[in-house]
Amino acid sequence: MNNKFFPANFMFMIMMIMGTIMSLSSSHWLMMWMGLELNLMGILPLMNIKSKNFEIESSMKYFIIQSVSSSLFISSSIFMYMSSISMFSMFNNSMFSSIMIISLLTKLGSAPFHFWLPSMCKQMSWMMLFLILTWQKLAPLFMLSFINSNYIIVILSAFISSILGSIQAINQSSLQLIMVYSSISHLGWMLPICFYNNSLMFIYLLIYSIIILPMFINFSMKSTLFTYSLTEQNMLMNKENIFIMMLIMSLAGIPPTLGFFVKINNPQFTFKYKYNFTIINIIYWNSY
């Protein structure tokens, strides 16, 4: 960060954190929306600390996407409030609840609403990319868990995210794009969990953050560039190859790493409580 303006940066970090906490601690949809907006106003200045052209471009893309999705969210909330006269639970209208779900999926960067995320993140610093891929997903994921209708949209998005995230990362040479598509793939695991256990979803996101944080710190320390190829990074970190390899194996969920245990816990919990999040069953439940 820019030490010259550190007090202002600290204030923006507090705004970002308090906005997420406001969204998580509220049961009122208007207050949740206000928390998302406070979070957005806090992270935008942090994305422009060095005032580089690519930072400004990335922050403008992020602002436009988040503003559009927030507008869809609050508009659908108002229309549902007009039909139910309550801002706490108001999912009588299937169309507007679908719009609300799509707006939250767009904020998360879930497929097929993910096209803005790779183009924005490939020009971003590693620590800011870490915040986008972890902290910024926390509030929308919990807000999705409060919506008790139209599960089929989220399940389809999770299915597409897990497939596209893995396929699109294959031919990438940029480490940042690889990590972005990996995050989209992991989001496909987190989306179904948020419907039946928020604690398990939070643990998954926390372990994912713990895994990628040392990787991002290593990448940011070993290069002065914001974007670089995979081959260049291999030349820079010969001594840390084993450490990075273990983190990548954990990120892939290969046993006996930490990522494997958090992934295997999801189907165990599903079978234990007899939840079956297949598309056929979701359609069957929505028919009643």
Tab-separated table of C-alpha atoms in Angstrom:
chain	number	residue	atom	x	y	z
A	1	MET	CA	0.000	0.000	0.000
A	2	ASN	CA	0.905	3.619	-0.374
A	3	ASN	CA	2.320	4.591	3.026
A	4	LYS	CA	1.782	8.271	2.343
A	5	PHE	CA	-1.982	7.807	2.507
A	6	PHE	CA	-2.081	4.899	4.926
A	7	PRO	CA	-4.709	6.439	7.312
A	8	ALA	CA	-7.130	6.803	4.410
A	9	ASN	CA	-6.374	3.260	3.269
A	10	PHE	CA	-7.058	2.021	6.778
A	11	MET	CA	-10.422	3.811	6.768
A	12	PHE	CA	-11.370	2.180	3.457
A	13	MET	CA	-10.419	-1.237	4.826
A	14	ILE	CA	-12.699	-0.650	7.833
A	15	MET	CA	-15.516	0.359	5.472
A	16	MET	CA	-15.027	-2.818	3.438
A	17	ILE	CA	-15.059	-5.026	6.542
A	18	MET	CA	-17.997	-3.241	8.194
A	19	GLY	CA	-20.042	-3.450	5.000
A	20	THR	CA	-19.677	-7.234	4.907
A	21	ILE	CA	-20.447	-7.537	8.633
A	22	MET	CA	-23.572	-5.396	8.159
A	23	SER	CA	-24.814	-7.700	5.401
A	24	LEU	CA	-24.104	-10.822	7.451
A	25	SER	CA	-25.672	-9.610	10.689
A	26	SER	CA	-28.890	-8.179	9.241
A	27	SER	CA	-32.190	-9.978	8.581
A	28	HIS	CA	-33.549	-7.011	6.602
A	29	TRP	CA	-32.924	-7.060	2.858
A	30	LEU	CA	-32.520	-3.285	2.642
A	31	MET	CA	-29.799	-3.354	5.299
A	32	MET	CA	-28.076	-6.197	3.462
A	33	TRP	CA	-28.063	-4.106	0.296
A	34	MET	CA	-26.648	-1.130	2.213
A	35	GLY	CA	-23.888	-3.374	3.546
A	36	LEU	CA	-22.987	-4.449	0.010
A	37	GLU	CA	-22.808	-0.816	-1.099
A	38	LEU	CA	-20.627	0.153	1.880
A	39	ASN	CA	-18.335	-2.756	1.072
A	40	LEU	CA	-18.103	-1.595	-2.549
A	41	MET	CA	-17.276	1.973	-1.555
A	42	GLY	CA	-14.512	0.656	0.694
A	43	ILE	CA	-12.782	-1.640	-1.774
A	44	LEU	CA	-12.819	0.650	-4.823
A	45	PRO	CA	-10.213	3.125	-3.458
A	46	LEU	CA	-8.028	0.189	-2.383
A	47	MET	CA	-7.988	-0.995	-5.993
A	48	ASN	CA	-6.491	2.366	-7.084
A	49	ILE	CA	-3.721	2.757	-4.515
A	50	LYS	CA	-0.921	3.209	-7.077
A	51	SER	CA	-3.154	4.933	-9.662
A	52	LYS	CA	-1.893	2.829	-12.548
A	53	ASN	CA	-3.930	2.722	-15.745
A	54	PHE	CA	-4.661	-1.000	-15.438
A	55	GLU	CA	-5.773	-0.525	-11.816
A	56	ILE	CA	-8.182	2.226	-12.843
A	57	GLU	CA	-9.533	0.076	-15.659
A	58	SER	CA	-10.057	-2.899	-13.337
A	59	SER	CA	-11.766	-0.787	-10.695
A	60	MET	CA	-14.119	0.728	-13.284
A	61	LYS	CA	-15.087	-2.731	-14.563
A	62	TYR	CA	-15.696	-3.876	-10.995
A	63	PHE	CA	-17.740	-0.766	-10.173
A	64	ILE	CA	-19.957	-1.123	-13.259
A	65	ILE	CA	-20.678	-4.830	-12.704
A	66	GLN	CA	-21.323	-4.436	-8.985
A	67	SER	CA	-23.524	-1.376	-9.543
A	68	VAL	CA	-25.656	-3.144	-12.157
A	69	SER	CA	-26.084	-6.230	-9.975
A	70	SER	CA	-26.893	-4.072	-6.930
A	71	SER	CA	-29.495	-2.185	-8.959
A	72	LEU	CA	-31.123	-5.473	-9.987
A	73	PHE	CA	-31.037	-6.652	-6.389
A	74	ILE	CA	-32.683	-3.605	-4.838
A	75	SER	CA	-35.219	-3.291	-7.674
A	76	SER	CA	-36.352	-6.905	-7.274
A	77	SER	CA	-36.478	-6.407	-3.493
A	78	ILE	CA	-38.744	-3.380	-3.868
A	79	PHE	CA	-41.126	-5.173	-6.226
A	80	MET	CA	-41.312	-8.189	-3.913
A	81	TYR	CA	-41.891	-5.872	-0.954
A	82	MET	CA	-44.830	-4.320	-2.795
A	83	SER	CA	-46.410	-7.764	-3.174
A	84	SER	CA	-45.708	-9.075	0.355
A	85	ILE	CA	-45.406	-5.852	2.461
A	86	SER	CA	-42.393	-7.265	4.278
A	87	MET	CA	-38.666	-6.825	3.833
A	88	PHE	CA	-37.798	-9.931	5.855
A	89	SER	CA	-39.226	-12.843	3.896
A	90	MET	CA	-40.808	-11.926	0.582
A	91	PHE	CA	-40.420	-14.678	-1.981
A	92	ASN	CA	-43.989	-14.928	-3.225
A	93	ASN	CA	-43.040	-13.785	-6.719
A	94	SER	CA	-40.901	-16.328	-8.541
A	95	MET	CA	-39.736	-13.956	-11.280
A	96	PHE	CA	-38.377	-11.272	-8.967
A	97	SER	CA	-36.723	-13.800	-6.661
A	98	SER	CA	-35.016	-15.221	-9.767
A	99	ILE	CA	-33.730	-11.736	-10.625
A	100	MET	CA	-32.413	-11.380	-7.079
A	101	ILE	CA	-30.585	-14.706	-7.318
A	102	ILE	CA	-29.069	-13.755	-10.689
A	103	SER	CA	-27.851	-10.438	-9.270
A	104	LEU	CA	-26.086	-12.223	-6.385
A	105	LEU	CA	-24.584	-14.811	-8.739
A	106	THR	CA	-23.261	-11.953	-10.880
A	107	LYS	CA	-21.640	-10.398	-7.814
A	108	LEU	CA	-19.985	-13.720	-7.046
A	109	GLY	CA	-18.730	-14.176	-10.598
A	110	SER	CA	-20.458	-17.532	-10.925
A	111	ALA	CA	-20.862	-19.077	-14.375
A	112	PRO	CA	-22.463	-18.193	-16.744
A	113	PHE	CA	-22.243	-14.666	-15.244
A	114	HIS	CA	-18.458	-14.834	-14.804
A	115	PHE	CA	-17.138	-13.227	-17.988
A	116	TRP	CA	-16.290	-9.945	-16.258
A	117	LEU	CA	-14.096	-11.610	-13.620
A	118	PRO	CA	-11.110	-12.921	-15.671
A	119	SER	CA	-10.798	-9.747	-17.741
A	120	MET	CA	-10.755	-7.641	-14.582
A	121	CYS	CA	-8.512	-9.792	-12.373
A	122	LYS	CA	-5.718	-10.354	-14.895
A	123	GLN	CA	-4.656	-6.714	-14.371
A	124	MET	CA	-4.821	-6.756	-10.590
A	125	SER	CA	-2.224	-7.114	-7.842
A	126	TRP	CA	-2.067	-10.401	-5.961
A	127	MET	CA	-3.289	-9.129	-2.607
A	128	MET	CA	-6.242	-7.333	-4.154
A	129	LEU	CA	-7.007	-10.459	-6.158
A	130	PHE	CA	-7.039	-12.395	-2.891
A	131	LEU	CA	-9.693	-10.061	-1.484
A	132	ILE	CA	-11.829	-10.345	-4.620
A	133	LEU	CA	-11.705	-14.154	-4.621
A	134	THR	CA	-12.322	-14.630	-0.881
A	135	TRP	CA	-13.675	-11.788	1.262
A	136	GLN	CA	-15.927	-10.310	-1.424
A	137	LYS	CA	-17.755	-13.643	-1.810
A	138	LEU	CA	-18.696	-13.949	1.846
A	139	ALA	CA	-21.756	-11.684	2.005
A	140	PRO	CA	-23.387	-12.739	-1.327
A	141	LEU	CA	-23.021	-16.423	-0.406
A	142	PHE	CA	-24.774	-15.935	2.923
A	143	MET	CA	-27.463	-13.826	1.274
A	144	LEU	CA	-28.121	-16.609	-1.229
A	145	SER	CA	-28.711	-19.005	1.647
A	146	PHE	CA	-31.608	-16.839	2.860
A	147	ILE	CA	-33.507	-17.207	-0.415
A	148	ASN	CA	-35.869	-20.146	-0.124
A	149	SER	CA	-37.057	-20.497	-3.722
A	150	ASN	CA	-35.755	-21.112	-7.261
A	151	TYR	CA	-32.990	-23.493	-6.194
A	152	ILE	CA	-32.662	-24.739	-9.760
A	153	ILE	CA	-30.928	-21.501	-10.871
A	154	VAL	CA	-28.215	-21.828	-8.233
A	155	ILE	CA	-27.718	-25.552	-8.836
A	156	LEU	CA	-27.374	-25.026	-12.586
A	157	SER	CA	-24.931	-22.179	-11.976
A	158	ALA	CA	-22.899	-24.374	-9.595
A	159	PHE	CA	-22.824	-27.193	-12.142
A	160	ILE	CA	-21.692	-24.874	-14.956
A	161	SER	CA	-19.111	-23.163	-12.718
A	162	SER	CA	-17.455	-26.411	-11.671
A	163	ILE	CA	-17.161	-27.520	-15.316
A	164	LEU	CA	-16.229	-24.244	-17.031
A	165	GLY	CA	-13.800	-23.228	-14.292
A	166	SER	CA	-11.831	-26.438	-14.768
A	167	ILE	CA	-11.941	-26.462	-18.573
A	168	GLN	CA	-11.055	-22.799	-19.126
A	169	ALA	CA	-8.030	-23.005	-16.810
A	170	ILE	CA	-6.380	-25.717	-18.916
A	171	ASN	CA	-4.957	-23.552	-21.710
A	172	GLN	CA	-4.028	-20.555	-19.540
A	173	SER	CA	-0.407	-19.484	-19.058
A	174	SER	CA	-1.132	-16.563	-16.706
A	175	LEU	CA	-1.083	-17.554	-13.046
A	176	GLN	CA	-3.691	-14.966	-12.196
A	177	LEU	CA	-6.165	-16.336	-14.734
A	178	ILE	CA	-5.495	-19.882	-13.510
A	179	MET	CA	-6.325	-18.829	-9.949
A	180	VAL	CA	-9.445	-16.982	-11.113
A	181	TYR	CA	-10.800	-19.998	-12.967
A	182	SER	CA	-9.870	-22.202	-10.010
A	183	SER	CA	-11.933	-19.896	-7.800
A	184	ILE	CA	-14.890	-20.207	-10.174
A	185	SER	CA	-14.592	-23.991	-10.010
A	186	HIS	CA	-14.484	-23.958	-6.189
A	187	LEU	CA	-17.496	-21.657	-6.181
A	188	GLY	CA	-19.385	-24.488	-7.837
A	189	TRP	CA	-18.755	-26.517	-4.659
A	190	MET	CA	-19.749	-23.720	-2.284
A	191	LEU	CA	-23.045	-22.733	-3.903
A	192	PRO	CA	-25.008	-25.944	-3.128
A	193	ILE	CA	-23.652	-26.066	0.446
A	194	CYS	CA	-25.067	-22.661	1.356
A	195	PHE	CA	-28.626	-24.010	1.104
A	196	TYR	CA	-28.329	-26.555	3.912
A	197	ASN	CA	-25.359	-25.598	6.092
A	198	ASN	CA	-23.874	-22.110	6.292
A	199	SER	CA	-21.213	-23.266	8.745
A	200	LEU	CA	-19.892	-25.869	6.310
A	201	MET	CA	-19.886	-23.310	3.517
A	202	PHE	CA	-17.969	-20.846	5.699
A	203	ILE	CA	-15.430	-23.537	6.651
A	204	TYR	CA	-14.931	-24.356	2.955
A	205	LEU	CA	-14.351	-20.681	2.110
A	206	LEU	CA	-12.034	-20.254	5.113
A	207	ILE	CA	-9.868	-23.261	4.207
A	208	TYR	CA	-9.794	-22.138	0.571
A	209	SER	CA	-8.552	-18.728	1.766
A	210	ILE	CA	-5.904	-20.335	3.997
A	211	ILE	CA	-4.644	-22.406	1.064
A	212	ILE	CA	-4.344	-19.619	-1.495
A	213	LEU	CA	-3.022	-16.896	0.850
A	214	PRO	CA	0.578	-18.239	1.079
A	215	MET	CA	0.519	-18.898	-2.664
A	216	PHE	CA	-0.448	-15.310	-3.420
A	217	ILE	CA	2.108	-13.956	-0.949
A	218	ASN	CA	4.800	-16.050	-2.608
A	219	PHE	CA	3.793	-14.939	-6.093
A	220	SER	CA	3.727	-11.262	-5.095
A	221	MET	CA	7.156	-11.457	-3.406
A	222	LYS	CA	8.892	-13.307	-6.232
A	223	SER	CA	7.937	-10.936	-9.004
A	224	THR	CA	7.681	-7.201	-9.472
A	225	LEU	CA	5.189	-7.670	-12.280
A	226	PHE	CA	1.437	-7.736	-11.843
A	227	THR	CA	0.945	-10.368	-14.516
A	228	TYR	CA	3.406	-13.001	-15.590
A	229	SER	CA	3.357	-16.420	-17.163
A	230	LEU	CA	3.577	-19.799	-15.512
A	231	THR	CA	6.964	-20.540	-17.050
A	232	GLU	CA	8.457	-17.330	-15.693
A	233	GLN	CA	7.199	-18.110	-12.219
A	234	ASN	CA	8.704	-21.623	-12.331
A	235	MET	CA	12.102	-20.080	-13.036
A	236	LEU	CA	11.750	-17.716	-10.072
A	237	MET	CA	10.791	-20.168	-7.329
A	238	ASN	CA	12.917	-23.302	-7.655
A	239	LYS	CA	13.550	-23.514	-3.894
A	240	GLU	CA	9.852	-23.271	-3.045
A	241	ASN	CA	8.627	-25.799	-5.605
A	242	ILE	CA	7.702	-28.427	-3.008
A	243	PHE	CA	5.800	-25.917	-0.879
A	244	ILE	CA	3.866	-24.546	-3.864
A	245	MET	CA	3.225	-28.080	-5.122
A	246	MET	CA	1.664	-29.068	-1.789
A	247	LEU	CA	-0.574	-26.000	-1.845
A	248	ILE	CA	-1.682	-26.760	-5.409
A	249	MET	CA	-2.410	-30.367	-4.443
A	250	SER	CA	-4.467	-29.126	-1.512
A	251	LEU	CA	-6.291	-26.717	-3.795
A	252	ALA	CA	-7.092	-29.626	-6.107
A	253	GLY	CA	-8.402	-31.723	-3.220
A	254	ILE	CA	-5.840	-34.515	-3.555
A	255	PRO	CA	-5.558	-36.723	-0.431
A	256	PRO	CA	-4.236	-36.448	2.232
A	257	THR	CA	-4.124	-32.648	1.970
A	258	LEU	CA	-6.384	-30.184	3.782
A	259	GLY	CA	-8.403	-29.426	0.677
A	260	PHE	CA	-9.325	-33.109	0.327
A	261	PHE	CA	-10.901	-33.314	3.795
A	262	VAL	CA	-13.060	-30.240	3.281
A	263	LYS	CA	-14.253	-31.533	-0.097
A	264	ILE	CA	-15.027	-35.052	1.118
A	265	ASN	CA	-16.982	-33.584	4.012
A	266	ASN	CA	-19.593	-32.130	1.653
A	267	PRO	CA	-21.013	-35.392	0.207
A	268	GLN	CA	-20.819	-36.997	3.654
A	269	PHE	CA	-23.027	-34.276	5.092
A	270	THR	CA	-25.360	-34.516	2.108
A	271	PHE	CA	-25.879	-38.258	2.536
A	272	LYS	CA	-26.192	-37.950	6.316
A	273	TYR	CA	-29.082	-35.509	6.123
A	274	LYS	CA	-30.526	-37.117	2.991
A	275	TYR	CA	-30.137	-34.038	0.804
A	276	ASN	CA	-29.861	-34.850	-2.887
A	277	PHE	CA	-29.101	-31.742	-4.912
A	278	THR	CA	-29.562	-33.246	-8.328
A	279	ILE	CA	-31.312	-31.247	-10.987
A	280	ILE	CA	-34.150	-33.785	-11.226
A	281	ASN	CA	-34.956	-33.535	-7.525
A	282	ILE	CA	-34.779	-29.744	-7.547
A	283	ILE	CA	-37.327	-29.655	-10.390
A	284	TYR	CA	-39.481	-32.119	-8.437
A	285	TRP	CA	-39.369	-29.958	-5.295
A	286	ASN	CA	-40.237	-26.812	-7.258
A	287	SER	CA	-43.314	-28.490	-8.678
A	288	TYR	CA	-44.993	-28.422	-5.256
